[in-house]
Amino acid sequence: FSEEDISIPDYTETQLLAEAYNQMLVRMKALDDSRQEFVSNVSHELKTPITSMKVLADSLLMQGDAPVELYKEFMADIAEEIDRENKIINDLLSLVKMDKKAADIKVEEKNINELLELIVKRLRPIADQHEVELILETFKPVTAQVDETKLSLAISNLIENAVKYNKEDGWVRISLNSDHKYFYVKVEDSGLGIPEEDQEHIFERFYRVDKSHSREIGGTGLGLAITRSAILMHRGAVKVYSKEGEGTTFTVRIPLSYTP
Ligand code: ADP
């Protein structure tokens, strides 16, 4: 072959460059779109409780001399909206923290059995309130290199959901197991289940399965996004298995030793 035969003509190089440039533009646009969507979601979520509080306050003011009971009732509703606003802000702050670089993860060798016992102890009052039974099953002692705060938040979110989206007299079973490389936490519930078409979306920020129903139950739609980020920071994975009307199982897999 002569050199001419094997050299790539100039226009091809230009085309390649143009193609790479186009791809970069498409990616930048997608990033910008998702950022814009996030900001608009955040604004919407933060505005909802404020709108409710404004309506409640205005209608109280219009009442003139309303009985004390009515004031109390409206004030209780306003306090509830303030709690909701607080929860959204706290969840957003957690999410922002998780989104920072993995360098922010502080791993230490921890006893995972004890960590789960502590989480379950903290959540038992909430479960009692919902009349849901919490069962913890640990098959063997497990120690692993984890960021205690982040992992606790991730697992707590899963258990809280399993309690919230449960039935009366339902149960939540948390189990711990391990092999030579990973430990596994399973959170199983006897709850409402998640429709198949929603399962791939539930880890997205602000995604809720049934908006009206979920609002009634009270949540921000950020819990599972936080959980997923925390688990990914540990180089782990989380999966969901669910059947509508029967229940849901989340499985978390985390390496026993952390690799930066
Ligand atoms: P939320 O704050 O609304 O609970 P999450 O991000 O924690 O937000 O969960 C997203 C949605 O996934 C929830 O609104 C709910 O519809 C659904 N979901 C999560 N966990 C469960 C579960 N264990 N059982 C049934 N539905 C669940």
Short mmCIF file of C-alpha atoms and ligand atoms in Angstrom, two decimals:
data_model
loop_
_atom_site.label_atom_id
_atom_site.label_comp_id
_atom_site.label_asym_id
_atom_site.label_seq_id
_atom_site.Cartn_x
_atom_site.Cartn_y
_atom_site.Cartn_z
CA PHE A 1 0.00 0.00 0.00
CA SER A 2 1.13 3.52 -0.61
CA GLU A 3 0.70 6.02 2.21
CA GLU A 4 -2.17 7.59 0.33
CA ASP A 5 -4.13 4.33 0.42
CA ILE A 6 -4.12 3.99 4.22
CA SER A 7 -4.31 7.62 5.33
CA ILE A 8 -7.70 8.82 6.53
CA PRO A 9 -8.89 11.69 4.34
CA ASP A 10 -9.17 15.07 6.05
CA TYR A 11 -12.92 15.36 5.82
CA THR A 12 -13.33 12.18 7.85
CA GLU A 13 -11.30 13.66 10.67
CA THR A 14 -13.43 16.78 10.57
CA GLN A 15 -16.54 14.64 10.59
CA LEU A 16 -15.26 12.68 13.58
CA LEU A 17 -14.57 15.90 15.44
CA ALA A 18 -17.98 17.27 14.58
CA GLU A 19 -19.60 14.04 15.76
CA ALA A 20 -17.70 14.12 19.08
CA TYR A 21 -18.66 17.76 19.52
CA ASN A 22 -22.32 16.96 18.86
CA GLN A 23 -22.27 14.12 21.36
CA MET A 24 -20.78 16.43 23.96
CA LEU A 25 -23.51 19.01 23.31
CA VAL A 26 -26.21 16.36 23.68
CA ARG A 27 -24.70 15.23 27.01
CA MET A 28 -24.37 18.80 28.29
CA LYS A 29 -27.97 19.50 27.34
CA ALA A 30 -29.15 16.36 29.17
CA LEU A 31 -27.22 17.44 32.27
CA ASP A 32 -28.64 20.93 32.08
CA ASP A 33 -32.18 19.56 31.60
CA SER A 34 -31.89 17.27 34.61
CA ARG A 35 -30.50 20.12 36.73
CA GLN A 36 -33.36 22.38 35.67
CA GLU A 37 -35.88 19.65 36.39
CA PHE A 38 -34.37 19.14 39.84
CA VAL A 39 -34.54 22.85 40.68
CA SER A 40 -38.12 23.07 39.47
CA ASN A 41 -39.06 19.96 41.49
CA VAL A 42 -37.38 21.37 44.60
CA SER A 43 -39.16 24.70 44.24
CA HIS A 44 -42.48 22.96 43.74
CA GLU A 45 -42.02 20.69 46.75
CA LEU A 46 -40.92 23.56 49.00
CA LYS A 47 -43.83 25.71 47.86
CA THR A 48 -46.55 23.15 48.56
CA PRO A 49 -46.46 23.35 52.40
CA ILE A 50 -46.12 27.14 52.22
CA THR A 51 -49.21 27.40 50.02
CA SER A 52 -51.15 25.24 52.48
CA MET A 53 -49.99 27.36 55.44
CA LYS A 54 -51.00 30.54 53.63
CA VAL A 55 -54.49 29.17 52.89
CA LEU A 56 -54.89 28.05 56.52
CA ALA A 57 -53.71 31.37 57.94
CA ASP A 58 -55.83 33.43 55.52
CA SER A 59 -58.98 31.50 56.24
CA LEU A 60 -58.40 31.88 59.98
CA LEU A 61 -57.94 35.62 59.58
CA MET A 62 -61.16 35.87 57.58
CA GLN A 63 -63.13 34.12 60.32
CA GLY A 64 -63.20 37.22 62.53
CA ASP A 65 -63.80 36.01 66.07
CA ALA A 66 -63.64 32.29 65.57
CA PRO A 67 -63.87 29.95 68.55
CA VAL A 68 -60.60 28.97 70.21
CA GLU A 69 -61.10 25.35 69.11
CA LEU A 70 -61.02 26.38 65.47
CA TYR A 71 -57.81 28.34 66.02
CA LYS A 72 -56.27 25.31 67.69
CA GLU A 73 -57.30 23.04 64.86
CA PHE A 74 -55.88 25.34 62.20
CA MET A 75 -52.69 25.88 64.19
CA ALA A 76 -52.22 22.10 64.43
CA ASP A 77 -52.57 21.89 60.63
CA ILE A 78 -50.05 24.69 60.20
CA ALA A 79 -47.63 22.94 62.55
CA GLU A 80 -47.98 19.78 60.46
CA GLU A 81 -47.10 21.69 57.30
CA ILE A 82 -44.04 23.16 59.06
CA ASP A 83 -42.95 19.61 59.96
CA ARG A 84 -43.35 18.63 56.32
CA GLU A 85 -41.30 21.60 55.13
CA ASN A 86 -38.59 20.68 57.65
CA LYS A 87 -38.50 17.09 56.44
CA ILE A 88 -38.08 18.17 52.82
CA ILE A 89 -35.24 20.53 53.74
CA ASN A 90 -33.50 17.86 55.85
CA ASP A 91 -33.83 15.28 53.06
CA LEU A 92 -32.48 17.75 50.52
CA LEU A 93 -29.49 18.49 52.74
CA SER A 94 -28.79 14.76 53.13
CA LEU A 95 -28.99 14.30 49.39
CA VAL A 96 -26.63 17.20 48.70
CA LYS A 97 -24.15 15.71 51.17
CA MET A 98 -24.37 12.32 49.43
CA ASP A 99 -23.88 13.90 46.03
CA LYS A 100 -20.52 15.30 47.03
CA LYS A 101 -17.41 13.37 46.07
CA ALA A 102 -16.84 9.89 47.44
CA ALA A 103 -13.89 11.39 49.34
CA ASP A 104 -16.46 12.54 51.89
CA ILE A 105 -17.13 8.97 52.95
CA LYS A 106 -15.56 8.12 56.31
CA VAL A 107 -15.26 4.37 56.60
CA GLU A 108 -14.45 2.48 59.77
CA GLU A 109 -14.53 -1.19 60.68
CA LYS A 110 -18.00 -1.59 62.21
CA ASN A 111 -20.03 -4.37 63.72
CA ILE A 112 -23.03 -4.50 61.35
CA ASN A 113 -25.16 -6.60 63.74
CA GLU A 114 -24.92 -3.86 66.36
CA LEU A 115 -25.55 -1.16 63.79
CA LEU A 116 -28.79 -2.88 62.70
CA GLU A 117 -29.87 -3.44 66.32
CA LEU A 118 -29.45 0.27 66.98
CA ILE A 119 -31.45 1.25 63.88
CA VAL A 120 -34.27 -1.12 64.78
CA LYS A 121 -34.32 0.18 68.36
CA ARG A 122 -34.61 3.75 67.10
CA LEU A 123 -37.42 2.89 64.68
CA ARG A 124 -39.46 0.69 66.99
CA PRO A 125 -41.60 3.55 68.35
CA ILE A 126 -42.60 4.51 64.78
CA ALA A 127 -43.42 0.90 63.98
CA ASP A 128 -45.49 0.60 67.18
CA GLN A 129 -47.38 3.72 66.19
CA HIS A 130 -48.28 2.08 62.85
CA GLU A 131 -48.96 -1.24 64.59
CA VAL A 132 -46.35 -2.95 62.47
CA GLU A 133 -44.08 -5.64 63.88
CA LEU A 134 -40.32 -5.23 63.38
CA ILE A 135 -38.32 -8.44 63.23
CA LEU A 136 -34.52 -8.50 63.10
CA GLU A 137 -32.79 -11.71 62.01
CA THR A 138 -29.02 -11.85 61.96
CA PHE A 139 -27.54 -15.12 60.79
CA LYS A 140 -23.92 -14.50 61.73
CA PRO A 141 -21.66 -11.80 63.13
CA VAL A 142 -20.57 -9.36 60.42
CA THR A 143 -17.97 -6.62 60.54
CA ALA A 144 -17.33 -4.39 57.55
CA GLN A 145 -15.75 -1.10 56.55
CA VAL A 146 -18.63 1.33 56.35
CA ASP A 147 -19.57 4.94 56.93
CA GLU A 148 -21.89 4.43 59.89
CA THR A 149 -23.94 7.62 59.46
CA LYS A 150 -24.53 7.17 55.74
CA LEU A 151 -25.28 3.46 55.93
CA SER A 152 -27.65 3.97 58.88
CA LEU A 153 -29.55 6.58 56.92
CA ALA A 154 -29.79 4.27 53.91
CA ILE A 155 -31.13 1.31 55.89
CA SER A 156 -33.38 3.47 58.11
CA ASN A 157 -35.07 4.89 55.00
CA LEU A 158 -35.83 1.38 53.75
CA ILE A 159 -37.27 0.30 57.11
CA GLU A 160 -39.27 3.51 57.53
CA ASN A 161 -40.80 2.99 54.08
CA ALA A 162 -41.56 -0.66 54.87
CA VAL A 163 -43.43 0.55 57.97
CA LYS A 164 -45.19 3.48 56.27
CA TYR A 165 -46.39 1.58 53.20
CA ASN A 166 -47.60 -1.38 55.24
CA LYS A 167 -50.96 -2.69 56.37
CA GLU A 168 -52.41 -2.71 59.84
CA ASP A 169 -50.94 -5.61 61.82
CA GLY A 170 -48.29 -5.98 59.16
CA TRP A 171 -44.65 -6.93 59.65
CA VAL A 172 -41.20 -5.89 58.50
CA ARG A 173 -38.36 -8.41 58.55
CA ILE A 174 -34.79 -7.14 58.46
CA SER A 175 -32.14 -9.77 57.91
CA LEU A 176 -28.36 -9.76 57.74
CA ASN A 177 -26.18 -12.28 55.98
CA SER A 178 -22.73 -12.38 54.41
CA ASP A 179 -20.32 -14.34 52.25
CA HIS A 180 -16.56 -13.96 51.80
CA LYS A 181 -16.90 -10.69 49.89
CA TYR A 182 -20.14 -8.93 50.73
CA PHE A 183 -22.75 -8.48 53.41
CA TYR A 184 -26.43 -8.44 52.58
CA VAL A 185 -29.26 -6.60 54.31
CA LYS A 186 -32.76 -7.58 53.31
CA VAL A 187 -35.78 -5.45 54.27
CA GLU A 188 -38.96 -7.40 53.60
CA ASP A 189 -42.47 -6.13 54.24
CA SER A 190 -46.07 -7.32 54.18
CA GLY A 191 -47.20 -4.01 52.71
CA LEU A 192 -48.91 -2.48 49.72
CA GLY A 193 -46.29 -3.50 47.17
CA ILE A 194 -45.09 -1.41 44.23
CA PRO A 195 -46.63 -1.73 40.74
CA GLU A 196 -44.17 -3.20 38.26
CA GLU A 197 -44.12 -0.13 36.00
CA ASP A 198 -43.07 2.08 38.95
CA GLN A 199 -40.29 -0.14 40.26
CA GLU A 200 -37.60 1.22 37.94
CA HIS A 201 -38.42 4.82 38.93
CA ILE A 202 -38.70 4.70 42.72
CA PHE A 203 -35.01 5.58 43.25
CA GLU A 204 -35.43 8.83 41.29
CA ARG A 205 -35.60 12.05 43.26
CA PHE A 206 -39.16 13.11 44.12
CA TYR A 207 -40.71 10.02 42.50
CA ARG A 208 -43.75 8.70 44.33
CA VAL A 209 -45.94 5.87 43.19
CA ASP A 210 -49.37 7.23 43.97
CA LYS A 211 -49.02 10.94 44.56
CA SER A 212 -52.25 11.50 46.48
CA HIS A 213 -51.84 8.36 48.56
CA SER A 214 -48.14 8.99 49.22
CA ARG A 215 -48.88 12.57 50.29
CA GLU A 216 -51.41 11.21 52.76
CA ILE A 217 -48.79 8.83 54.12
CA GLY A 218 -46.29 11.68 54.22
CA GLY A 219 -42.97 11.58 52.45
CA THR A 220 -40.74 13.70 50.30
CA GLY A 221 -39.95 11.28 47.49
CA LEU A 222 -36.27 11.71 48.35
CA GLY A 223 -35.77 8.79 50.75
CA LEU A 224 -34.85 6.15 48.20
CA ALA A 225 -32.65 8.57 46.23
CA ILE A 226 -30.70 9.15 49.45
CA THR A 227 -30.54 5.40 50.12
CA ARG A 228 -29.22 4.64 46.66
CA SER A 229 -26.56 7.37 46.79
CA ALA A 230 -25.34 6.15 50.19
CA ILE A 231 -25.12 2.56 48.99
CA LEU A 232 -23.33 3.50 45.76
CA MET A 233 -20.79 5.44 47.84
CA HIS A 234 -19.99 2.14 49.55
CA ARG A 235 -19.57 0.53 46.07
CA GLY A 236 -22.68 -1.49 46.87
CA ALA A 237 -25.96 -2.17 45.10
CA VAL A 238 -29.64 -2.13 45.97
CA LYS A 239 -32.46 -4.04 44.29
CA VAL A 240 -36.19 -4.15 44.71
CA TYR A 241 -38.58 -7.08 44.34
CA SER A 242 -42.22 -6.35 44.80
CA LYS A 243 -45.70 -7.60 44.12
CA GLU A 244 -48.66 -5.27 44.34
CA GLY A 245 -50.89 -6.14 47.27
CA GLU A 246 -48.40 -8.64 48.69
CA GLY A 247 -45.31 -6.78 49.78
CA THR A 248 -41.86 -5.55 48.91
CA THR A 249 -38.29 -6.69 49.49
CA PHE A 250 -35.27 -4.44 49.17
CA THR A 251 -31.89 -6.18 49.06
CA VAL A 252 -28.72 -4.27 49.80
CA ARG A 253 -25.30 -5.70 48.97
CA ILE A 254 -22.18 -4.02 50.31
CA PRO A 255 -18.52 -5.10 50.07
CA LEU A 256 -16.99 -6.09 53.41
CA SER A 257 -13.91 -4.01 52.63
CA TYR A 258 -14.16 -0.60 51.11
CA THR A 259 -12.25 0.23 47.92
CA PRO A 260 -11.90 3.98 47.29
P1 ADP B 1 -41.28 8.88 50.13
O1 ADP B 1 -40.70 10.00 50.91
O2 ADP B 1 -42.48 9.27 49.30
O3 ADP B 1 -41.51 7.66 50.95
P2 ADP B 1 -39.14 7.39 48.80
O4 ADP B 1 -38.11 7.90 47.83
O5 ADP B 1 -38.66 6.86 50.09
O6 ADP B 1 -40.17 8.58 49.01
O7 ADP B 1 -40.01 6.30 48.06
C1 ADP B 1 -40.54 6.58 46.78
C2 ADP B 1 -41.89 5.90 46.58
O8 ADP B 1 -41.72 4.49 46.49
C3 ADP B 1 -42.85 6.11 47.75
O9 ADP B 1 -43.58 7.29 47.61
C4 ADP B 1 -43.74 4.88 47.67
O10 ADP B 1 -44.77 5.10 46.74
C5 ADP B 1 -42.81 3.81 47.09
N1 ADP B 1 -42.27 2.88 48.13
C6 ADP B 1 -41.06 2.95 48.72
N2 ADP B 1 -40.87 1.94 49.59
C7 ADP B 1 -42.00 1.19 49.55
C8 ADP B 1 -42.42 -0.01 50.21
N3 ADP B 1 -41.66 -0.66 51.09
N4 ADP B 1 -43.66 -0.49 49.91
C9 ADP B 1 -44.45 0.15 49.00
N5 ADP B 1 -44.10 1.27 48.34
C10 ADP B 1 -42.89 1.80 48.61
#
